[in-house]
Amino acid sequence: MTLDDTPLPTPEVGFDVDTEPYWRGAGEGRLVLPRCDECGTYVWIPRPYCPLDLSPTRWVEVSGRGSVYSHSTVHRGERLYAKRAPFVLAYVELDEGPRIMTNIVGCPPDAVTIGMPVRVVFDAVEETMGIAIPRFTPA
Amino acid sequence: MTSLRGAAYVVGVYEHPGRELPDRSVAQIHAEVARGALADAGLTTGDVDGYFCAGDAPGGPIAMADYLGIAARHCDSTDYGGSAYVALVSHAAQAIAAGKCSVALITMGGRPRSGRRRPPAQDNPAYPFEETYGHSNPASYALAAQRHMFEFGTTSEQLAEVKVAASTHAQHNPDALLRKVVTVEEVVGSRLIADPLHLLDCCVITDGGGAAVVVSPEVALRLGRRGAKLLGAGEAVKHTGRSPIDLTYTGAVWSGPRAFEEAGVTPADVDYASIYDSFTITVVMSLEDLGFCEKGQGGRFVLEGALQAPHGRLPYNTDGGSLCNNHPGNRGGMTRLIEAVRQLRGEAHPAVQVPGVDIALVHGTGGWVGTRMGSATLILGQEDA
Ligand SMILES: [Zn+2]
């Protein structure tokens, strides 16, 4: 499969007060997740209250390392990706535990395998100063 | 009331025959299917006192009760996506059992083929964390299929058998969008949409709709039409709030056992199954989670025509399902319910009518197996079941 090395879409992310620190952290080159004050769980999808106990969460930086839990090379993209296929949609299991939806970039799609170690990279969003989109690449 | 067993009967169903309806409004489709299902039951809108609909209903339940002229004393618009209509049968039965209504009408309709497809809800707090990365219906189910293949050795050829069975049934359905019988080779040879799912692993996109009438045992008794007796129902929401996503199972692991327990039957008792088939992998995972086979064995279960009517081990989706027949509004639960009622009445196409159906299962999957989903399961039986 040929490697389409044109960049993936970097849309203006529709963040709100609950999730802005995630995208701003990425803009500063840090992957941050909310962690529960009470039970210590890293929370995904980011939110201000832990879904296990509704205790408040606090933003903490994580390693940005993990492995591919599942992946799909998408050949027919929709909406943002209508003109940018194939691309790899994936779940990455972070070393800290959460499994997060992302893209795998920086390698041919057919090189992606379940269990493959990956690390985070950040694609800046031109339209919004200080915001970036976390994606993952082979570690 | 501790059980819904026998609490209600499905006495009227109607599937819109249209697959491409550019000249109709969605509200008009709701009216046409309401009319059809009530006529099938031998009832009129004046008899209806409960109205049930989901997210496809234009303007919601108040607007649609107005449009259809229903004097509702009970409404429910629980939206579990495509599985909603399966759950709404049990919600109607609950309302009937509690005396809140006695004749419940459920309608659905949509025009994603000739009109606009509804985008995902932007106010979902998860939206930016998924849409930003290109999450879509096929991609979501592809993530599950990939992991299923990794963990259990499921193959594309096994998934293809699900489509082959559907197409074998659809050839007998004059309304079906796709009536051509396909082979395993044709399915795995069709273009990849989201690896490992090919074009022919994906359901069709059609306009259309369907409706059902659910009534109390007393009302059912005075109607001339044979009904399907509700024996058991289960529903569940599967999400990632309490643990990282596990793509190997669906919410059917909860909704299925709840329905079987209430009905007092087991998967071995099921003569016919309507399983919402958004993608071939959806059926394989549902079969496992509903208990028709061990976890991970779904790909092997569907081999050798197991799903093919009339003589397969578990004949399924004898109208051709969402993979071939019809997928109105991108929501497959209603049409699955309708075909199960046809099978119980002996009114499926003669080529696919399963002989002596005593127990039928209806299972719906709503939302996305790759993120969060609703599941709803019904067990229906003959009037004397
Ligand atoms: Zn907590």
Coordinates of C-alpha atoms and ligand atoms in Angstrom, one line a residue:
Chain A
M1 CA 0.0 0.0 0.0
T2 CA 1.3 3.4 -0.9
L3 CA 2.0 5.8 1.9
D4 CA -0.1 8.9 1.6
D5 CA 2.1 11.3 3.5
T6 CA -0.1 14.3 3.1
P7 CA -1.1 15.4 6.6
L8 CA -4.3 14.2 8.2
P9 CA -7.0 16.8 8.9
T10 CA -6.4 19.2 11.7
P11 CA -9.8 20.6 12.2
E12 CA -10.8 23.3 14.7
V13 CA -11.6 21.0 17.6
G14 CA -14.9 21.8 19.2
F15 CA -13.6 21.7 22.8
D16 CA -15.4 23.2 25.7
V17 CA -14.6 24.2 29.3
D18 CA -14.5 20.5 30.3
T19 CA -11.9 19.5 27.7
E20 CA -9.9 22.5 26.7
P21 CA -6.9 21.6 28.9
Y22 CA -6.5 18.3 26.9
W23 CA -6.1 20.2 23.6
R24 CA -4.1 23.0 25.1
G25 CA -1.8 20.5 26.7
A26 CA -1.3 18.9 23.3
G27 CA -0.5 22.3 21.9
E28 CA 2.3 22.5 24.4
G29 CA 3.6 19.1 23.5
R30 CA 2.2 17.3 26.5
L31 CA -0.4 14.5 26.7
V32 CA -2.6 15.2 29.7
L33 CA -5.5 13.2 31.1
P34 CA -7.9 13.8 34.0
R35 CA -7.1 11.6 37.0
C36 CA -9.6 11.0 39.8
D37 CA -8.6 12.6 43.1
E38 CA -10.4 9.8 45.0
C39 CA -9.6 6.5 43.2
G40 CA -6.6 7.5 41.1
T41 CA -8.2 6.2 37.8
Y42 CA -7.1 7.9 34.6
V43 CA -10.4 9.0 33.0
W44 CA -11.2 8.6 29.3
I45 CA -13.1 10.4 27.6
P46 CA -11.8 13.5 29.6
R47 CA -14.4 14.9 32.0
P48 CA -14.3 16.9 35.3
Y49 CA -15.9 14.1 37.4
C50 CA -14.7 10.5 37.6
P51 CA -17.3 8.1 36.1
L52 CA -16.5 5.5 38.7
D53 CA -17.4 7.6 41.7
L54 CA -18.2 11.2 40.5
S55 CA -15.3 12.6 42.4
P56 CA -13.5 15.5 40.9
T57 CA -10.6 14.9 38.5
R58 CA -7.3 16.7 38.1
W59 CA -5.2 17.1 34.9
V60 CA -1.9 15.2 34.9
E61 CA 0.7 14.6 32.3
V62 CA 1.0 11.0 31.1
S63 CA 3.9 9.2 29.2
G64 CA 2.4 9.3 25.8
R65 CA 3.5 5.7 25.3
G66 CA 1.3 2.7 24.6
S67 CA 0.5 0.0 22.2
V68 CA -2.1 -0.6 19.4
Y69 CA -5.3 -2.2 20.8
S70 CA -7.1 -2.3 17.5
H71 CA -6.8 -0.6 14.1
S72 CA -8.5 -0.2 10.8
T73 CA -7.2 1.2 7.5
V74 CA -10.2 3.3 6.4
H75 CA -10.6 3.4 2.7
R76 CA -13.8 5.5 2.5
G77 CA -13.5 8.4 4.8
E78 CA -16.5 10.5 5.8
R79 CA -17.0 14.2 6.6
L80 CA -13.5 15.6 7.6
Y81 CA -11.8 12.6 6.0
A82 CA -14.0 12.4 2.8
K83 CA -11.0 13.3 0.7
R84 CA -8.2 11.9 2.9
A85 CA -8.3 8.1 2.7
P86 CA -6.8 5.7 3.3
F87 CA -5.9 6.6 6.9
V88 CA -5.5 4.5 10.0
L89 CA -8.1 4.8 12.8
A90 CA -7.0 3.0 16.0
Y91 CA -7.4 2.5 19.6
V92 CA -4.2 2.9 21.5
E93 CA -3.9 1.4 25.0
L94 CA -1.8 3.9 27.0
D95 CA 0.7 2.6 29.5
E96 CA -1.4 4.3 32.1
G97 CA -4.4 2.1 31.2
P98 CA -7.0 4.1 29.1
R99 CA -7.7 3.0 25.5
I100 CA -8.1 6.1 23.4
M101 CA -9.2 6.6 19.8
T102 CA -6.6 8.1 17.6
N103 CA -4.8 7.8 14.3
I104 CA -1.5 6.0 13.6
V105 CA 0.7 8.1 11.4
G106 CA 4.3 8.0 10.1
C107 CA 4.2 4.5 8.7
P108 CA 2.5 2.6 5.9
P109 CA -1.1 1.6 7.0
D110 CA -0.4 -2.1 6.4
A111 CA 2.6 -1.9 8.8
V112 CA 0.2 -1.3 11.7
T113 CA -0.4 -4.3 13.9
I114 CA -2.2 -5.0 17.2
G115 CA 0.3 -4.8 20.0
M116 CA 2.7 -2.5 18.1
P117 CA 4.4 0.0 20.5
V118 CA 3.6 3.6 19.7
R119 CA 4.3 7.1 21.1
V120 CA 2.4 10.3 20.8
V121 CA 3.0 13.0 18.3
F122 CA 1.2 16.4 18.0
D123 CA -0.3 17.9 14.9
A124 CA -0.8 21.6 15.4
V125 CA -4.2 23.2 14.5
E126 CA -3.4 26.2 12.4
E127 CA -6.7 27.9 13.0
T128 CA -6.5 27.8 16.8
M129 CA -3.4 29.1 18.5
G130 CA -1.9 26.7 21.0
I131 CA -4.1 23.7 20.1
A132 CA -2.8 20.4 18.7
I133 CA -4.3 17.0 18.0
P134 CA -2.5 14.0 19.6
R135 CA -1.8 11.2 17.2
F136 CA 0.5 8.2 17.5
T137 CA 3.5 6.8 15.6
P138 CA 5.6 3.6 15.9
A139 CA 7.8 3.9 18.9
Chain B
M1 CA -45.6 -7.1 38.0
T2 CA -42.4 -8.9 38.0
S3 CA -42.4 -10.3 34.5
L4 CA -43.5 -9.1 31.0
R5 CA -44.2 -12.7 29.9
G6 CA -47.6 -12.5 28.2
A7 CA -48.1 -8.9 29.1
A8 CA -48.5 -7.8 25.5
Y9 CA -48.9 -9.0 21.9
V10 CA -47.6 -7.5 18.7
V11 CA -50.7 -7.6 16.6
G12 CA -49.8 -5.4 13.7
V13 CA -46.7 -4.7 11.6
Y14 CA -45.9 -2.9 8.4
E15 CA -42.7 -2.5 6.5
H16 CA -42.7 0.4 4.0
P17 CA -42.1 -1.1 0.5
G18 CA -40.1 1.9 -0.7
R19 CA -36.3 1.9 -0.7
E20 CA -35.8 5.3 -2.3
L21 CA -38.4 7.9 -1.5
P22 CA -37.2 11.3 -2.8
D23 CA -40.7 12.8 -2.9
R24 CA -41.9 12.0 0.6
S25 CA -41.3 13.8 3.9
V26 CA -40.0 11.7 6.8
A27 CA -43.2 12.6 8.7
Q28 CA -45.3 11.3 5.8
I29 CA -43.4 8.0 5.9
H30 CA -44.3 7.7 9.6
A31 CA -48.0 8.2 8.6
E32 CA -47.8 5.6 5.9
V33 CA -46.3 2.9 8.2
A34 CA -48.7 3.8 11.0
R35 CA -51.6 3.4 8.6
G36 CA -50.2 0.0 7.4
A37 CA -49.5 -1.4 10.8
L38 CA -52.9 -0.4 12.2
A39 CA -54.7 -1.9 9.1
D40 CA -52.7 -5.1 9.7
A41 CA -54.0 -5.2 13.3
G42 CA -57.5 -4.3 12.4
L43 CA -57.4 -1.1 14.4
T44 CA -57.6 2.7 13.7
T45 CA -55.7 5.7 15.1
G46 CA -58.8 6.3 17.3
D47 CA -58.0 3.1 19.2
V48 CA -54.4 4.1 19.9
D49 CA -53.7 5.5 23.4
G50 CA -49.9 5.0 23.5
Y51 CA -47.3 6.4 21.1
F52 CA -43.7 5.3 20.9
C53 CA -41.0 6.6 18.6
A54 CA -37.2 7.3 18.6
G55 CA -34.7 9.9 17.4
D56 CA -35.9 9.6 13.7
A57 CA -39.3 11.0 14.5
P58 CA -39.5 14.6 13.2
G59 CA -40.0 17.0 16.1
G60 CA -40.2 14.2 18.6
P61 CA -43.1 12.4 20.2
I62 CA -45.4 15.4 20.8
A63 CA -45.1 16.6 17.2
M64 CA -45.6 13.2 15.8
A65 CA -48.6 12.4 18.0
D66 CA -50.1 15.6 16.7
Y67 CA -49.2 14.7 13.1
L68 CA -50.6 11.2 13.3
G69 CA -53.6 12.4 15.3
I70 CA -53.0 10.1 18.3
A71 CA -54.7 10.9 21.6
A72 CA -51.8 9.5 23.6
R73 CA -52.0 9.0 27.4
H74 CA -48.6 7.5 27.4
C75 CA -45.5 8.3 25.2
D76 CA -41.9 7.0 25.2
S77 CA -39.1 8.2 22.9
T78 CA -36.2 6.3 24.3
D79 CA -33.5 6.5 21.7
Y80 CA -31.1 3.6 21.6
G81 CA -30.3 4.3 18.0
G82 CA -31.2 1.4 15.7
S83 CA -32.1 -0.9 18.6
A84 CA -34.7 1.6 19.9
Y85 CA -37.7 -0.1 18.3
V86 CA -36.9 -3.4 19.8
A87 CA -36.7 -1.8 23.3
L88 CA -39.8 0.2 22.6
V89 CA -41.8 -3.0 22.3
S90 CA -40.9 -3.9 25.8
H91 CA -41.5 -0.3 27.0
A92 CA -44.9 -0.5 25.4
A93 CA -45.5 -3.8 27.2
Q94 CA -44.4 -2.2 30.5
A95 CA -46.8 0.6 30.0
I96 CA -49.6 -1.8 29.1
A97 CA -48.9 -3.9 32.1
A98 CA -49.1 -0.8 34.3
G99 CA -52.4 0.2 32.8
K100 CA -51.0 3.3 31.2
C101 CA -52.2 2.4 27.7
S102 CA -53.7 -0.6 25.9
V103 CA -53.0 0.0 22.2
A104 CA -49.4 1.2 21.6
L105 CA -48.2 2.4 18.2
I106 CA -44.5 2.4 17.4
T107 CA -43.4 4.2 14.2
M108 CA -40.1 4.8 12.5
G109 CA -39.0 6.2 9.2
G110 CA -36.1 7.9 7.5
R111 CA -34.6 9.0 4.2
P112 CA -30.8 8.6 4.3
R113 CA -30.7 7.4 0.7
S114 CA -32.4 10.2 -1.1
G115 CA -32.1 12.9 1.6
R116 CA -29.4 13.9 4.0
R117 CA -27.6 11.5 6.3
R118 CA -27.7 12.6 9.9
P119 CA -24.3 13.6 11.2
P120 CA -23.2 12.4 14.7
A121 CA -24.5 14.5 17.6
Q122 CA -22.0 17.3 18.2
D123 CA -23.2 17.9 21.7
N124 CA -22.1 14.4 22.7
P125 CA -19.1 15.1 25.1
A126 CA -17.1 12.4 23.3
Y127 CA -17.6 14.0 19.8
P128 CA -14.3 15.8 19.5
F129 CA -12.4 12.8 20.7
E130 CA -13.8 10.6 17.9
E131 CA -14.9 12.8 15.0
T132 CA -11.5 14.4 14.9
Y133 CA -9.9 11.1 14.1
G134 CA -12.3 10.0 11.4
H135 CA -14.6 7.7 13.4
S136 CA -17.5 6.5 11.2
N137 CA -20.0 3.7 11.3
P138 CA -18.0 1.2 9.2
A139 CA -14.7 2.2 10.9
S140 CA -16.2 1.7 14.3
Y141 CA -17.3 -1.9 13.5
A142 CA -14.1 -2.5 11.6
L143 CA -12.1 -1.8 14.9
A144 CA -14.2 -4.5 16.5
A145 CA -13.8 -6.9 13.6
Q146 CA -10.0 -6.5 13.6
R147 CA -9.8 -7.2 17.3
H148 CA -12.1 -10.2 17.0
M149 CA -9.9 -11.6 14.3
F150 CA -6.8 -11.1 16.4
E151 CA -8.3 -12.7 19.6
F152 CA -10.3 -15.5 18.1
G153 CA -9.0 -16.2 14.6
T154 CA -12.2 -15.1 12.9
T155 CA -11.7 -14.7 9.1
S156 CA -13.1 -12.5 6.4
E157 CA -14.5 -15.6 4.8
Q158 CA -16.4 -16.4 7.9
L159 CA -17.9 -12.9 8.1
A160 CA -18.8 -13.3 4.4
E161 CA -21.1 -16.2 5.2
V162 CA -23.4 -13.8 7.1
K163 CA -23.9 -11.8 3.9
V164 CA -24.2 -14.9 1.8
A165 CA -27.1 -16.1 3.9
A166 CA -28.8 -12.7 3.8
S167 CA -28.5 -12.6 0.0
T168 CA -29.8 -16.1 -0.3
H169 CA -33.0 -14.9 1.5
A170 CA -33.2 -11.6 -0.2
Q171 CA -33.6 -13.2 -3.6
H172 CA -37.2 -14.1 -2.6
N173 CA -38.1 -10.6 -1.4
P174 CA -39.4 -8.4 -4.2
D175 CA -39.0 -5.3 -2.1
A176 CA -35.3 -6.0 -1.2
L177 CA -32.8 -3.4 -2.4
L178 CA -30.2 -6.1 -3.3
R179 CA -31.7 -9.4 -4.6
K180 CA -28.7 -10.9 -6.1
V181 CA -27.3 -14.0 -4.4
V182 CA -23.6 -13.5 -3.7
T183 CA -20.7 -15.8 -2.9
V184 CA -18.0 -15.7 -0.2
E185 CA -15.6 -14.9 -2.9
E186 CA -17.6 -11.9 -4.1
V187 CA -17.9 -10.6 -0.5
V188 CA -14.1 -10.8 0.2
G189 CA -13.4 -9.6 -3.3
S190 CA -15.4 -6.4 -2.9
R191 CA -13.5 -3.2 -2.2
L192 CA -12.4 -2.5 1.4
I193 CA -14.4 0.2 3.1
A194 CA -12.7 0.0 6.5
D195 CA -10.3 -2.9 6.8
P196 CA -11.2 -5.7 7.4
L197 CA -14.8 -4.8 6.4
H198 CA -15.5 -4.9 2.6
L199 CA -18.4 -3.2 0.8
L200 CA -20.5 -6.3 1.0
D201 CA -19.9 -6.6 4.8
C202 CA -21.8 -3.4 5.2
C203 CA -25.6 -2.9 5.3
V204 CA -27.5 -1.1 2.6
I205 CA -28.6 2.6 2.9
T206 CA -32.2 3.0 2.2
D207 CA -35.2 5.2 2.7
G208 CA -38.3 3.7 4.2
G209 CA -39.6 2.8 7.6
G210 CA -41.8 0.5 9.6
A211 CA -44.4 0.4 12.4
A212 CA -45.7 -2.0 14.9
V213 CA -48.8 -2.2 17.1
V214 CA -48.5 -3.7 20.6
V215 CA -51.6 -4.3 22.6
S216 CA -52.8 -5.8 25.9
P217 CA -53.9 -9.5 26.0
E218 CA -57.5 -8.3 26.3
V219 CA -57.3 -6.3 23.1
A220 CA -55.4 -9.1 21.4
L221 CA -58.2 -11.5 22.2
R222 CA -60.9 -9.5 20.4
L223 CA -58.9 -9.0 17.3
G224 CA -59.1 -11.5 14.5
R225 CA -55.5 -11.3 13.6
R226 CA -52.9 -13.7 15.0
G227 CA -50.3 -11.9 17.2
A228 CA -46.8 -12.5 18.5
K229 CA -46.8 -12.9 22.2
L230 CA -44.1 -11.1 24.2
L231 CA -42.3 -13.7 26.3
G232 CA -39.2 -11.7 27.5
A233 CA -37.2 -8.6 27.0
G234 CA -33.8 -7.3 27.9
E235 CA -31.9 -4.1 27.3
A236 CA -28.5 -2.7 28.1
V237 CA -26.2 0.2 27.5
K238 CA -22.6 -0.6 27.0
H239 CA -20.1 2.2 27.3
T240 CA -16.6 3.0 28.4
G241 CA -17.3 5.0 31.5
R242 CA -16.4 2.3 34.0
S243 CA -13.6 0.4 32.2
P244 CA -11.5 0.8 29.0
I245 CA -13.3 -0.3 25.9
D246 CA -13.3 -4.0 25.2
L247 CA -14.1 -4.4 21.5
T248 CA -14.7 -8.2 21.7
Y249 CA -18.3 -8.1 23.0
T250 CA -21.5 -6.1 22.6
G251 CA -24.3 -5.1 25.0
A252 CA -26.1 -8.4 24.0
V253 CA -24.1 -10.1 26.8
W254 CA -26.5 -8.4 29.2
S255 CA -29.7 -7.8 27.1
G256 CA -29.8 -11.4 25.9
P257 CA -29.7 -13.3 29.2
R258 CA -32.2 -10.8 30.7
A259 CA -34.6 -11.6 27.8
F260 CA -34.1 -15.4 28.0
E261 CA -34.6 -15.5 31.7
E262 CA -37.8 -13.6 31.6
A263 CA -39.1 -15.8 28.7
G264 CA -38.1 -19.0 30.5
V265 CA -36.4 -20.3 27.4
T266 CA -32.8 -20.8 26.2
P267 CA -31.0 -20.1 22.9
A268 CA -31.6 -23.8 22.0
D269 CA -35.3 -23.1 22.0
V270 CA -35.1 -20.4 19.4
D271 CA -36.5 -21.4 16.0
Y272 CA -35.9 -18.2 14.1
A273 CA -33.7 -15.1 14.9
S274 CA -33.9 -11.6 13.6
I275 CA -30.5 -10.0 14.4
Y276 CA -29.8 -6.4 13.4
D277 CA -27.0 -6.8 10.9
S278 CA -25.5 -3.3 10.4
F279 CA -22.3 -5.2 9.4
T280 CA -21.4 -8.9 9.1
I281 CA -19.3 -8.6 12.3
T282 CA -22.4 -7.3 14.2
V283 CA -24.2 -10.6 13.6
V284 CA -21.2 -12.8 14.6
M285 CA -20.6 -10.9 17.8
S286 CA -24.4 -10.9 18.6
L287 CA -24.6 -14.7 18.1
E288 CA -21.9 -15.2 20.6
D289 CA -23.2 -12.7 23.1
L290 CA -26.7 -14.0 22.9
G291 CA -25.4 -17.5 23.8
F292 CA -26.0 -19.3 20.5
C293 CA -22.3 -20.3 20.6
E294 CA -19.2 -19.8 22.8
K295 CA -17.4 -16.5 22.8
G296 CA -15.1 -16.4 19.8
Q297 CA -16.9 -19.2 18.0
G298 CA -19.3 -17.0 16.0
G299 CA -17.2 -17.2 12.9
R300 CA -17.3 -20.9 12.9
F301 CA -21.0 -21.0 13.9
V302 CA -22.1 -19.3 10.7
L303 CA -20.4 -21.8 8.4
E304 CA -22.2 -24.4 6.3
G305 CA -25.3 -22.4 5.9
A306 CA -26.2 -22.3 9.6
L307 CA -28.0 -19.0 9.2
Q308 CA -29.9 -20.0 6.0
A309 CA -33.7 -20.7 6.0
P310 CA -35.5 -22.9 6.1
H311 CA -33.2 -25.7 7.3
G312 CA -30.1 -24.1 8.8
R313 CA -29.3 -24.5 12.4
L314 CA -30.5 -20.9 13.2
P315 CA -32.3 -19.3 10.3
Y316 CA -31.9 -15.5 10.5
N317 CA -33.1 -12.4 8.8
T318 CA -35.3 -14.2 6.2
D319 CA -36.3 -10.9 4.5
G320 CA -32.6 -10.3 3.6
G321 CA -32.0 -8.1 6.6
S322 CA -30.2 -4.8 6.6
L323 CA -27.4 -6.3 4.6
C324 CA -29.7 -6.8 1.5
N325 CA -33.3 -5.8 2.1
N326 CA -33.7 -2.6 3.9
H327 CA -32.1 -0.2 6.4
P328 CA -34.5 2.7 6.7
G329 CA -33.1 5.7 8.5
N330 CA -29.8 3.8 9.2
R331 CA -31.8 2.1 12.0
G332 CA -32.4 -1.6 11.6
G333 CA -34.4 -2.7 14.7
M334 CA -37.9 -2.1 13.4
T335 CA -37.5 -4.2 10.2
R336 CA -36.0 -7.0 12.2
L337 CA -39.0 -7.0 14.5
I338 CA -41.4 -7.1 11.5
E339 CA -39.8 -10.2 9.9
A340 CA -39.9 -12.1 13.2
V341 CA -43.6 -11.4 13.5
R342 CA -44.0 -12.6 9.9
Q343 CA -42.2 -15.8 10.8
L344 CA -44.4 -16.4 13.9
R345 CA -47.5 -15.9 11.8
G346 CA -46.2 -18.2 9.0
E347 CA -46.3 -15.2 6.6
A348 CA -42.7 -15.1 5.5
H349 CA -42.0 -15.9 1.9
P350 CA -42.7 -19.6 1.4
A351 CA -39.1 -20.2 0.3
V352 CA -37.8 -18.9 3.6
Q353 CA -40.6 -19.6 6.0
V354 CA -39.2 -21.7 8.8
P355 CA -41.5 -24.6 9.6
G356 CA -43.2 -24.5 13.0
V357 CA -41.7 -21.4 14.5
D358 CA -42.7 -21.4 18.2
I359 CA -40.0 -19.1 19.5
A360 CA -38.4 -16.1 17.7
L361 CA -35.7 -13.8 18.9
V362 CA -35.3 -10.2 17.9
H363 CA -32.1 -8.5 18.7
G364 CA -31.1 -4.9 18.0
T365 CA -27.7 -3.1 18.3
G366 CA -27.8 0.7 18.4
G367 CA -25.0 3.2 18.3
W368 CA -21.5 2.0 17.7
V369 CA -19.8 -1.2 18.8
G370 CA -16.5 0.8 18.6
T371 CA -17.5 3.3 21.2
R372 CA -20.9 3.1 23.1
M373 CA -24.0 1.3 22.2
G374 CA -27.5 0.2 23.2
S375 CA -28.7 -3.4 23.0
A376 CA -32.2 -4.7 23.1
T377 CA -33.4 -8.3 22.9
L378 CA -37.0 -9.6 22.6
I379 CA -38.2 -13.2 22.8
L380 CA -41.5 -13.6 21.0
G381 CA -43.7 -16.7 20.8
Q382 CA -46.9 -18.2 19.5
E383 CA -50.1 -17.2 21.3
D384 CA -50.0 -20.4 23.3
A385 CA -46.3 -20.3 24.1
Ligands
ZN1 ZN -12.7 7.8 40.8

